[in-house]
Rosetta silent file (secondary structure, phi, psi, omega in degrees, C-alpha in Angstrom):
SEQUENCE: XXXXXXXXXXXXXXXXXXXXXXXXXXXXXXXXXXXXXXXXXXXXXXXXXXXXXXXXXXXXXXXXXXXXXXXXXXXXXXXXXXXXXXXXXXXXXXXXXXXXXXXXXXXXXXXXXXXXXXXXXXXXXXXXXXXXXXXXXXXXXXXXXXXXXXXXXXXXXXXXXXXXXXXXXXXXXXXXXXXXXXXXXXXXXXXXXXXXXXXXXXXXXXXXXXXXXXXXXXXXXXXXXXXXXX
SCORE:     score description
SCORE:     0.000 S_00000001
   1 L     0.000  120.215  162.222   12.047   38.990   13.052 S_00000001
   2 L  -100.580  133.820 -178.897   10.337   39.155    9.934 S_00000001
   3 L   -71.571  145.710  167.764    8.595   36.554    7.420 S_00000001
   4 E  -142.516  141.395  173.783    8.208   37.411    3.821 S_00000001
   5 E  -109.585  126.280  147.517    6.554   35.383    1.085 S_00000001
   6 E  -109.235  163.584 -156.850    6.880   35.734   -2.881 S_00000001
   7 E  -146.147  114.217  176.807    4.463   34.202   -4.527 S_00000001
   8 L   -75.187  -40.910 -144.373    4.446   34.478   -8.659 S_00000001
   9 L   -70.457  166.568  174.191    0.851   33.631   -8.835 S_00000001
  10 L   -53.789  -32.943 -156.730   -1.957   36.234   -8.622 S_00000001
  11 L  -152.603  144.371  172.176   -2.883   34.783   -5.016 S_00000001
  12 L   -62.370  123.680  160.190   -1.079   32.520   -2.538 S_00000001
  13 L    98.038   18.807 -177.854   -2.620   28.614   -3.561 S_00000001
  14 L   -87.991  -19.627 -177.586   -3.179   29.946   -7.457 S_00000001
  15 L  -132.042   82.511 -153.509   -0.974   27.942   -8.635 S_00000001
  16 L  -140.024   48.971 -168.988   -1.482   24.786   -6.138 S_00000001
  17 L   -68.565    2.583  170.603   -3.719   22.219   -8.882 S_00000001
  18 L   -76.448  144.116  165.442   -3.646   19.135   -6.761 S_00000001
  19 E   -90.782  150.829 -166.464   -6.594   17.376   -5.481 S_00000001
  20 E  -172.429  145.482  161.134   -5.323   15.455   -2.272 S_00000001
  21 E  -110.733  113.124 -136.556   -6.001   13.582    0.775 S_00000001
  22 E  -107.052  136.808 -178.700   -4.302   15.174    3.500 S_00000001
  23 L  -110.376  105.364 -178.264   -3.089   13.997    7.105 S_00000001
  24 H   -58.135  -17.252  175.745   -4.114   16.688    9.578 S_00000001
  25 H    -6.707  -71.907 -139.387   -1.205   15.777   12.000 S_00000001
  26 H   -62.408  -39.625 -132.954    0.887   19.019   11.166 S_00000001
  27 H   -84.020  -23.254  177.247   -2.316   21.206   11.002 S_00000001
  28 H   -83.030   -2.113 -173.605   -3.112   19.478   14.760 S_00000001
  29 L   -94.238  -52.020 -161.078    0.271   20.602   15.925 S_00000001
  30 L   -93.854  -10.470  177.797    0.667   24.197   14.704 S_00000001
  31 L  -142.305  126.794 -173.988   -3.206   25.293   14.752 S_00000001
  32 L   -94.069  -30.169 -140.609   -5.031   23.208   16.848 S_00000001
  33 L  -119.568   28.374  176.995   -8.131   24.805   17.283 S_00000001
  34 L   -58.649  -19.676 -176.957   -8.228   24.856   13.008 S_00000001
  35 L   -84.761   -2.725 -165.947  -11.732   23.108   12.120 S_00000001
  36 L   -95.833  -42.409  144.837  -13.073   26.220   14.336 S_00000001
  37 L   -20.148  -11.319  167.401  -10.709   28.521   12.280 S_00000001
  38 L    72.925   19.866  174.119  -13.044   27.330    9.151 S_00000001
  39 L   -39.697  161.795 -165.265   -9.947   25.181    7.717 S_00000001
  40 L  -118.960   46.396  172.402  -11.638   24.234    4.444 S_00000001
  41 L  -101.338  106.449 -152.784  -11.089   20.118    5.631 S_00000001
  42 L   -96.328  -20.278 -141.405  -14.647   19.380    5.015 S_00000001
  43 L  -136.726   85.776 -168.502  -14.471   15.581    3.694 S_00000001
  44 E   -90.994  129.083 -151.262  -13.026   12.942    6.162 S_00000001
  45 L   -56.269  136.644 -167.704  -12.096    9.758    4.125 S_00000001
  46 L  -126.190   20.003 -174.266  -14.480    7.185    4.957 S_00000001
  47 L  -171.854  109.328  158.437  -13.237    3.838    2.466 S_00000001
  48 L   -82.150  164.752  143.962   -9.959    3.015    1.198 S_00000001
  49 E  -152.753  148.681  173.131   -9.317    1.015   -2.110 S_00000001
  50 E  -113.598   74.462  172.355   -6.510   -0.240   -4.335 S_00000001
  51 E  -102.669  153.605 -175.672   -7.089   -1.838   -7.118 S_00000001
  52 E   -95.731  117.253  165.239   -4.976   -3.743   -9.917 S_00000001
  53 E   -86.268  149.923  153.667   -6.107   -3.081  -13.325 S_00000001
  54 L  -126.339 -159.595 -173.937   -6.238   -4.942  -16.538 S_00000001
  55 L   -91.665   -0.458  159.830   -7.719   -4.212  -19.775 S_00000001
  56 L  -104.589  -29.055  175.153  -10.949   -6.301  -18.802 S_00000001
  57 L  -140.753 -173.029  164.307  -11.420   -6.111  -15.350 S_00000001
  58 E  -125.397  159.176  148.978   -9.894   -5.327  -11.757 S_00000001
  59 E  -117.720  159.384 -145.341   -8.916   -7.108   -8.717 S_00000001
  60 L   -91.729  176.054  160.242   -9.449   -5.732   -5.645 S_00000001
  61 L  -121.058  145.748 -177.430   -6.389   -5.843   -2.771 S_00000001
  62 L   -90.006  157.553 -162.101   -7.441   -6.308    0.341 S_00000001
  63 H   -68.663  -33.745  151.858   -6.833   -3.645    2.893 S_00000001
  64 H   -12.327  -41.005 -139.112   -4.957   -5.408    5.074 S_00000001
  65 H   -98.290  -37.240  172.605   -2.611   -6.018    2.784 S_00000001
  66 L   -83.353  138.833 -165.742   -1.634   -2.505    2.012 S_00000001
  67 L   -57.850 -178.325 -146.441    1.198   -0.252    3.279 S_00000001
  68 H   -98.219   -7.956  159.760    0.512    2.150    5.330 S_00000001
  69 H   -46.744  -17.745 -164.738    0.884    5.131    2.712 S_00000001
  70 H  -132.872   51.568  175.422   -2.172    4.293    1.437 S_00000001
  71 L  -135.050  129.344 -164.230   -4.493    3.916    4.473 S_00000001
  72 L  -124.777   -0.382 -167.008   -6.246    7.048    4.957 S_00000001
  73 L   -79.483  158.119 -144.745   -8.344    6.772    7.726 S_00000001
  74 L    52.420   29.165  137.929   -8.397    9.824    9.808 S_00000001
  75 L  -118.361  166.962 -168.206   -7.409   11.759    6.978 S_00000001
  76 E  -103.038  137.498  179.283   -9.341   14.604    4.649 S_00000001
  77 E   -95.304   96.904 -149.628  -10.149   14.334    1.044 S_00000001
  78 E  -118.287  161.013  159.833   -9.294   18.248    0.304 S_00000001
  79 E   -96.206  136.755  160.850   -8.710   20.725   -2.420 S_00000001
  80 H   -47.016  -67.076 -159.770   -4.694   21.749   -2.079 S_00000001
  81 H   -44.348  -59.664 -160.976   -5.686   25.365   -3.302 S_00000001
  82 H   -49.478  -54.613 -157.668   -8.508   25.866   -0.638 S_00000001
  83 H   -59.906  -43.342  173.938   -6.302   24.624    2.028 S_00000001
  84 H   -61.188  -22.756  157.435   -3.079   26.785    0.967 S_00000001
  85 H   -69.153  -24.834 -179.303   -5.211   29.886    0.747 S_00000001
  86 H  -100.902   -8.287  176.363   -6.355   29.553    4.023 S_00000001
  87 H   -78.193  -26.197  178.279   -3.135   28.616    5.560 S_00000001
  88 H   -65.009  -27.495  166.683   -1.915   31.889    3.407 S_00000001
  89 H   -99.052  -19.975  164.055   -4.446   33.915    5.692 S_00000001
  90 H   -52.048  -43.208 -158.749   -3.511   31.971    9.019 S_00000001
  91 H   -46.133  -62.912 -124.766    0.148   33.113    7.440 S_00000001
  92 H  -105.626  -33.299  160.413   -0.519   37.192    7.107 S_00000001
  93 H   -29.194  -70.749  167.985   -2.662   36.946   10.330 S_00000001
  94 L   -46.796  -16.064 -166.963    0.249   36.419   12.108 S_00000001
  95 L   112.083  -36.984 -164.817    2.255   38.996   10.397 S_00000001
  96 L   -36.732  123.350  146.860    3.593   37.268    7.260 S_00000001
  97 E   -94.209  158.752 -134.136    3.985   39.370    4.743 S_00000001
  98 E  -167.652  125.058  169.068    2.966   37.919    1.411 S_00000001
  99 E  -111.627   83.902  155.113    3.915   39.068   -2.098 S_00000001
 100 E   -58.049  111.122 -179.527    1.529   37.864   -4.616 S_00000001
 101 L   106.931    7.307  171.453    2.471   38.239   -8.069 S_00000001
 102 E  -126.115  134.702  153.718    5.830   38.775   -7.667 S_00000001
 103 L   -47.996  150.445  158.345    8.615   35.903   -8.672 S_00000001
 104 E   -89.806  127.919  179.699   11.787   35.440   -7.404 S_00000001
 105 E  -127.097   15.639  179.651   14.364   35.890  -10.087 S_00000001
 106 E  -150.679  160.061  161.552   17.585   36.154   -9.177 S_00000001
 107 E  -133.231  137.462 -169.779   19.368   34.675   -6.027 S_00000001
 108 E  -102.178  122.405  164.579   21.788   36.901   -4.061 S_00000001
 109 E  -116.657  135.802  173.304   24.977   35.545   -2.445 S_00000001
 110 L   -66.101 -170.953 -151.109   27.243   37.276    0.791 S_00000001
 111 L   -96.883  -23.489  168.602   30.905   37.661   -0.100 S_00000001
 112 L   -93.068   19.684 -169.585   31.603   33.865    1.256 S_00000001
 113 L    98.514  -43.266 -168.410   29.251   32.520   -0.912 S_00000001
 114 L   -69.200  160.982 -162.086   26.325   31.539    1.130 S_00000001
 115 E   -86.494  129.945 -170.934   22.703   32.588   -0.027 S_00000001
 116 E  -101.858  -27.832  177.730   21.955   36.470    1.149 S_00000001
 117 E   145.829 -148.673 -163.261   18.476   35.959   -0.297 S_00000001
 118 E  -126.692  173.330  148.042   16.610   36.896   -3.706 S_00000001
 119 E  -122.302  151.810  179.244   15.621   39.603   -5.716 S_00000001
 120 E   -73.030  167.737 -174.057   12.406   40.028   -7.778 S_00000001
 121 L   -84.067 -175.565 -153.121   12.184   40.386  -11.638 S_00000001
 122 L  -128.631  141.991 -156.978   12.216   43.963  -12.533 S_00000001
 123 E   -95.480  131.758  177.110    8.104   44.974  -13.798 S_00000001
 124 E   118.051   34.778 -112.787    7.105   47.024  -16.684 S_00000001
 125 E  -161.907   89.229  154.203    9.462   45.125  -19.095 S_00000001
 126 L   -11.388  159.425  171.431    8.431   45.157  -23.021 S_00000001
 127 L   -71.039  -34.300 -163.334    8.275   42.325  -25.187 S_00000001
 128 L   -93.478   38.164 -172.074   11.273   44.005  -26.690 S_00000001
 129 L    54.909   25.257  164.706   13.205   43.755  -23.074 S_00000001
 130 L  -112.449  140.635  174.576   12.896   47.606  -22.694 S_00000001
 131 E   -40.770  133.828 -179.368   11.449   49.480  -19.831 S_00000001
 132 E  -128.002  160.441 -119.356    7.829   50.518  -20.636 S_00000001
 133 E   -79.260  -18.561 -178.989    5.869   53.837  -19.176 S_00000001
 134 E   -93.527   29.487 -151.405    4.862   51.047  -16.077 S_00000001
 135 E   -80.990  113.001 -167.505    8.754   49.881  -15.824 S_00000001
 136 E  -130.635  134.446 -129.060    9.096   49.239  -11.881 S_00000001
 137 L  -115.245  146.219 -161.956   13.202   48.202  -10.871 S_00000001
 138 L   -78.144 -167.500 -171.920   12.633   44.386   -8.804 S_00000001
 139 L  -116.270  138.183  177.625   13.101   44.297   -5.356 S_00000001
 140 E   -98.212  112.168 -175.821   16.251   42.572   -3.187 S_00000001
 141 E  -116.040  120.367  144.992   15.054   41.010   -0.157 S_00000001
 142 E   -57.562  115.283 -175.044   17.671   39.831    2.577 S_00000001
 143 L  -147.346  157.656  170.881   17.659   37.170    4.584 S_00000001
 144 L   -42.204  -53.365 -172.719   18.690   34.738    7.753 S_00000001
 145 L  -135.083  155.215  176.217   17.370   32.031    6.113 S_00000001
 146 L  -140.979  126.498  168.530   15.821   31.850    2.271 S_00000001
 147 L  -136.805  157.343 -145.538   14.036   28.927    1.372 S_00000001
 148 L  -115.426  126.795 -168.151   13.038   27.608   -2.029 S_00000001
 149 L  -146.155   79.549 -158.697    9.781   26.502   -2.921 S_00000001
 150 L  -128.815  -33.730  169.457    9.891   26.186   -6.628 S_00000001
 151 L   122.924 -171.468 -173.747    8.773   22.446   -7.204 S_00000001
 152 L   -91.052    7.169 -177.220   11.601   19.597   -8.344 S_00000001
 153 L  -151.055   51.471 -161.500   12.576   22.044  -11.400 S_00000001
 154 L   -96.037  143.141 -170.755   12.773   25.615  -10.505 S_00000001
 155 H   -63.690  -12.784 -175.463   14.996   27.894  -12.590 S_00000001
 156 H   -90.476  -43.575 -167.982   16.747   29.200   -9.013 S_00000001
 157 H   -56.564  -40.565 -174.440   16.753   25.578   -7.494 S_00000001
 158 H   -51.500  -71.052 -160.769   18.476   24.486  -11.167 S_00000001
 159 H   -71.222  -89.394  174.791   21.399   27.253  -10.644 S_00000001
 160 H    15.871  -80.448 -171.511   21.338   26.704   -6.833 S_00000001
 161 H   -48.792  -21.255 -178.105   21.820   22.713   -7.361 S_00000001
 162 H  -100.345   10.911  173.884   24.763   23.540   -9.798 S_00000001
 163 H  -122.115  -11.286  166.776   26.444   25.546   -7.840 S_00000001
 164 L   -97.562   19.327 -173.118   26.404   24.012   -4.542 S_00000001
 165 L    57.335   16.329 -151.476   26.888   20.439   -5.924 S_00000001
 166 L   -85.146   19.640  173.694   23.809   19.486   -4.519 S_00000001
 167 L  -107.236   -9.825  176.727   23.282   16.174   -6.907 S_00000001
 168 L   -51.439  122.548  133.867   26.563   14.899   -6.012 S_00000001
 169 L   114.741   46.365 -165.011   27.080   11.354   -4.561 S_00000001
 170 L  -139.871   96.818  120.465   23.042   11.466   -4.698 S_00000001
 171 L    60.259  156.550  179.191   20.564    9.160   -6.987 S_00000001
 172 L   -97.511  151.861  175.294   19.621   11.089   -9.980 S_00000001
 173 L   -49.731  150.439  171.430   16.141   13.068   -9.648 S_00000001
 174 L  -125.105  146.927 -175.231   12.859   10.897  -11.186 S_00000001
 175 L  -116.416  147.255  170.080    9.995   12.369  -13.468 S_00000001
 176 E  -163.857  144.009 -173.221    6.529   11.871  -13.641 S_00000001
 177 E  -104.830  150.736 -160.241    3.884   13.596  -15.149 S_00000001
 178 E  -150.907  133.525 -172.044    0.568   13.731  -13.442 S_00000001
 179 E  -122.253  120.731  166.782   -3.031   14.938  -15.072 S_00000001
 180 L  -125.187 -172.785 -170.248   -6.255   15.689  -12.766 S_00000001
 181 L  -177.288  124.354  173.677   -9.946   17.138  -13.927 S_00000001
 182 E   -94.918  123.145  171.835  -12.898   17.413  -10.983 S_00000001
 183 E   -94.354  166.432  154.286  -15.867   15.521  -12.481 S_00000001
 184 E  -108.262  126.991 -153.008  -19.365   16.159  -11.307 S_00000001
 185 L  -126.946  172.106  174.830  -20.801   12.774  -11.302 S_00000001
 186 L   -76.670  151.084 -148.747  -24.744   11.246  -10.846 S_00000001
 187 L   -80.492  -33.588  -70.695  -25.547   11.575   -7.200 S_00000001
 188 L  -165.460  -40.081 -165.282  -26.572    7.191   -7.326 S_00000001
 189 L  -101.363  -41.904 -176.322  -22.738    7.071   -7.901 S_00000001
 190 L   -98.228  163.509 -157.730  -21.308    9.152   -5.216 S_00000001
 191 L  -155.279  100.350 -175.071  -19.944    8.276   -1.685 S_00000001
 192 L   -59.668  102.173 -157.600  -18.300   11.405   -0.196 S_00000001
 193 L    72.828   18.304  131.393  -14.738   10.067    1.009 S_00000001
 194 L    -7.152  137.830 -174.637  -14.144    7.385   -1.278 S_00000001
 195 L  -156.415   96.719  173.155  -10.832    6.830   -1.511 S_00000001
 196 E  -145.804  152.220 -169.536   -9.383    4.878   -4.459 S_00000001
 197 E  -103.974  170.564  157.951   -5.839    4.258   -5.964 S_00000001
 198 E   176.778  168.082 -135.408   -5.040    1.769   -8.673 S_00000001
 199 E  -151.514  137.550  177.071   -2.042    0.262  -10.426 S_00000001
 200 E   115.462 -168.331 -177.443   -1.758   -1.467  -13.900 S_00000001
 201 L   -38.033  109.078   60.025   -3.044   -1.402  -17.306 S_00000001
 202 L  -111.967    5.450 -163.411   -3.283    0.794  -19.680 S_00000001
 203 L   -87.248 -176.966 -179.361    0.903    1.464  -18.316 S_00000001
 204 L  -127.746  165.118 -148.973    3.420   -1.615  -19.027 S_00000001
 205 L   -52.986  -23.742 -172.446    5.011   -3.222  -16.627 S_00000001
 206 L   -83.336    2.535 -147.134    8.414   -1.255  -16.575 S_00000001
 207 L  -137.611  117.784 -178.185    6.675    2.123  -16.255 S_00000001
 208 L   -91.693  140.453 -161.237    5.393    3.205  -12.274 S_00000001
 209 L   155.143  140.220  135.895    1.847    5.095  -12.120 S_00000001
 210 E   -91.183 -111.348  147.749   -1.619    5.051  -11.573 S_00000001
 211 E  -177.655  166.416 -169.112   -4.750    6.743  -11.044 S_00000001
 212 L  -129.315 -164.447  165.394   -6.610    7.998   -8.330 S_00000001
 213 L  -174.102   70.615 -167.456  -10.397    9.138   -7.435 S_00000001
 214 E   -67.444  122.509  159.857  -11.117   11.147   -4.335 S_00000001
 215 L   -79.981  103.069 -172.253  -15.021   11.612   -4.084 S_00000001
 216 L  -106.858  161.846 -155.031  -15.069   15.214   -2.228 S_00000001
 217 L   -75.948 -142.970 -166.926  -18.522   16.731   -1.375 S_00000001
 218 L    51.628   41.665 -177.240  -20.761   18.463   -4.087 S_00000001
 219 L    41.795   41.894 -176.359  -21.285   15.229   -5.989 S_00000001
 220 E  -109.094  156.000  156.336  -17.284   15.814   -7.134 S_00000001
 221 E  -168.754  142.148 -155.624  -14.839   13.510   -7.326 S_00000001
 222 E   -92.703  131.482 -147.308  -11.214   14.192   -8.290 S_00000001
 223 L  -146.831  109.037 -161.075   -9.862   12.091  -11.232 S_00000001
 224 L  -162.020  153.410  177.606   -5.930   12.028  -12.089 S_00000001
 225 E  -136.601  129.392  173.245   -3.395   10.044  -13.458 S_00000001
 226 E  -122.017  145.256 -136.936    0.189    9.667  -13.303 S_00000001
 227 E  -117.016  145.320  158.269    2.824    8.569  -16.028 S_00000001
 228 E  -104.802  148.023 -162.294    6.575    7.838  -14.392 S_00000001
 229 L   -97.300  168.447  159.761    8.963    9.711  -17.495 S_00000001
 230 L  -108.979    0.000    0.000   12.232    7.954  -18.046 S_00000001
């Protein structure tokens, strides 16, 4: 039985922009023997914090206090990308095959409806939607199973959700917008697995988000904020 990956980006984890701290569980189930395997989890969190902001100060909460989402110990302060590139060569190791660079742009249905799988966009394609001298016809891939990994707004998941009802009798979908930027910081300042969240000002009270700070090695630390949309 074979796996196949599409991938739009140039490279499996290209277009993966989170900074993150990561719970090795899964990575202890399906590859065990993974820090010897060079897994790129180099930075194991060594301090949580949560703090409430205002526009003069903070208070701190004490750890105790917090659920358990945000207790990190024995977890890794990671890049997303790194790790998804190397799980993309664990992948192809294995046999996977992996299509960088090409989207899936159509979805393919059997004659009873159910999803037969996808086909790619077709390559070589003008601005003025005519075949050009590099015009290459997409590909149809078949499958047992197909499964969609497009994010909370992907144009196949969109027709997919309307055609299988799959918002009915269900909460409506929530938005949030989310900004990060890896600082390089003075060395006097950093503490490699730092771990801090916070809640409050500058948003108003009606609107859920925060910011974050991961300190990851290299004198880095990961810096991001998220807006909830309404």
């Amino acid at each position: 039985i074979g796996v196949c990956v599409l991938e739009k980006g140039s490279e499996i984890g290209a277009h993966i922009l989170s900074g993150a701290v990561m719970d090795p569980r899964a990575l202890n189930e399906l590859i065990p023997d993974w820090k010897e395997q060079g897994a790129p989890l180099n930075v194991p969190v060594t301090e949580d914090k949560f703090l409430f902001l205002s526009e003069t100060g903070a208070k701190s909460v004490p750890n105790w206090a917090l659920p358990d989402n945000f207790k990190n110990h024995g977890n890794y302060v990671i890049s997303l990308a790194n790790v998804t590139r190397w799980l993309g060569q664990q992948a192809e190791a294995l046999g996977v095959e992996i299509f960088p660079g090409f989207p899936a742009a159509e979805v393919l249905y059997n004659d009873d409806g159910s999803v037969k799988g996808v086909a790619t966009g077709n390559m070589g394609v003008g601005k003025d939607g005519e075949p050009t001298g590099n015009f290459q016809l997409g590909m149809e891939l078949h499958a047992k199973y197909t499964l969609f990994c497009e994010g909370c707004r992907g144009h196949l998941g969109r027709q997919l959700n309307e055609k299988f009802k799959l918002g009915k009798d269900a909460d409506p979908q929530v938005y949030g917008i989310g900004i990060k930027e890896l600082w390089e910081i003075d060395p006097s300042k950093h503490q490699p697995g730092l771990v801090i969240h916070t809640a409050g000002w500058p948003l108003e009270s009606d609107t859920y988000g925060g910011s974050f700070l991961y300190h990851i090695d290299h004198n880095q630390v990961m810096v991001g904020f998220v807006v909830g949309l309404a």
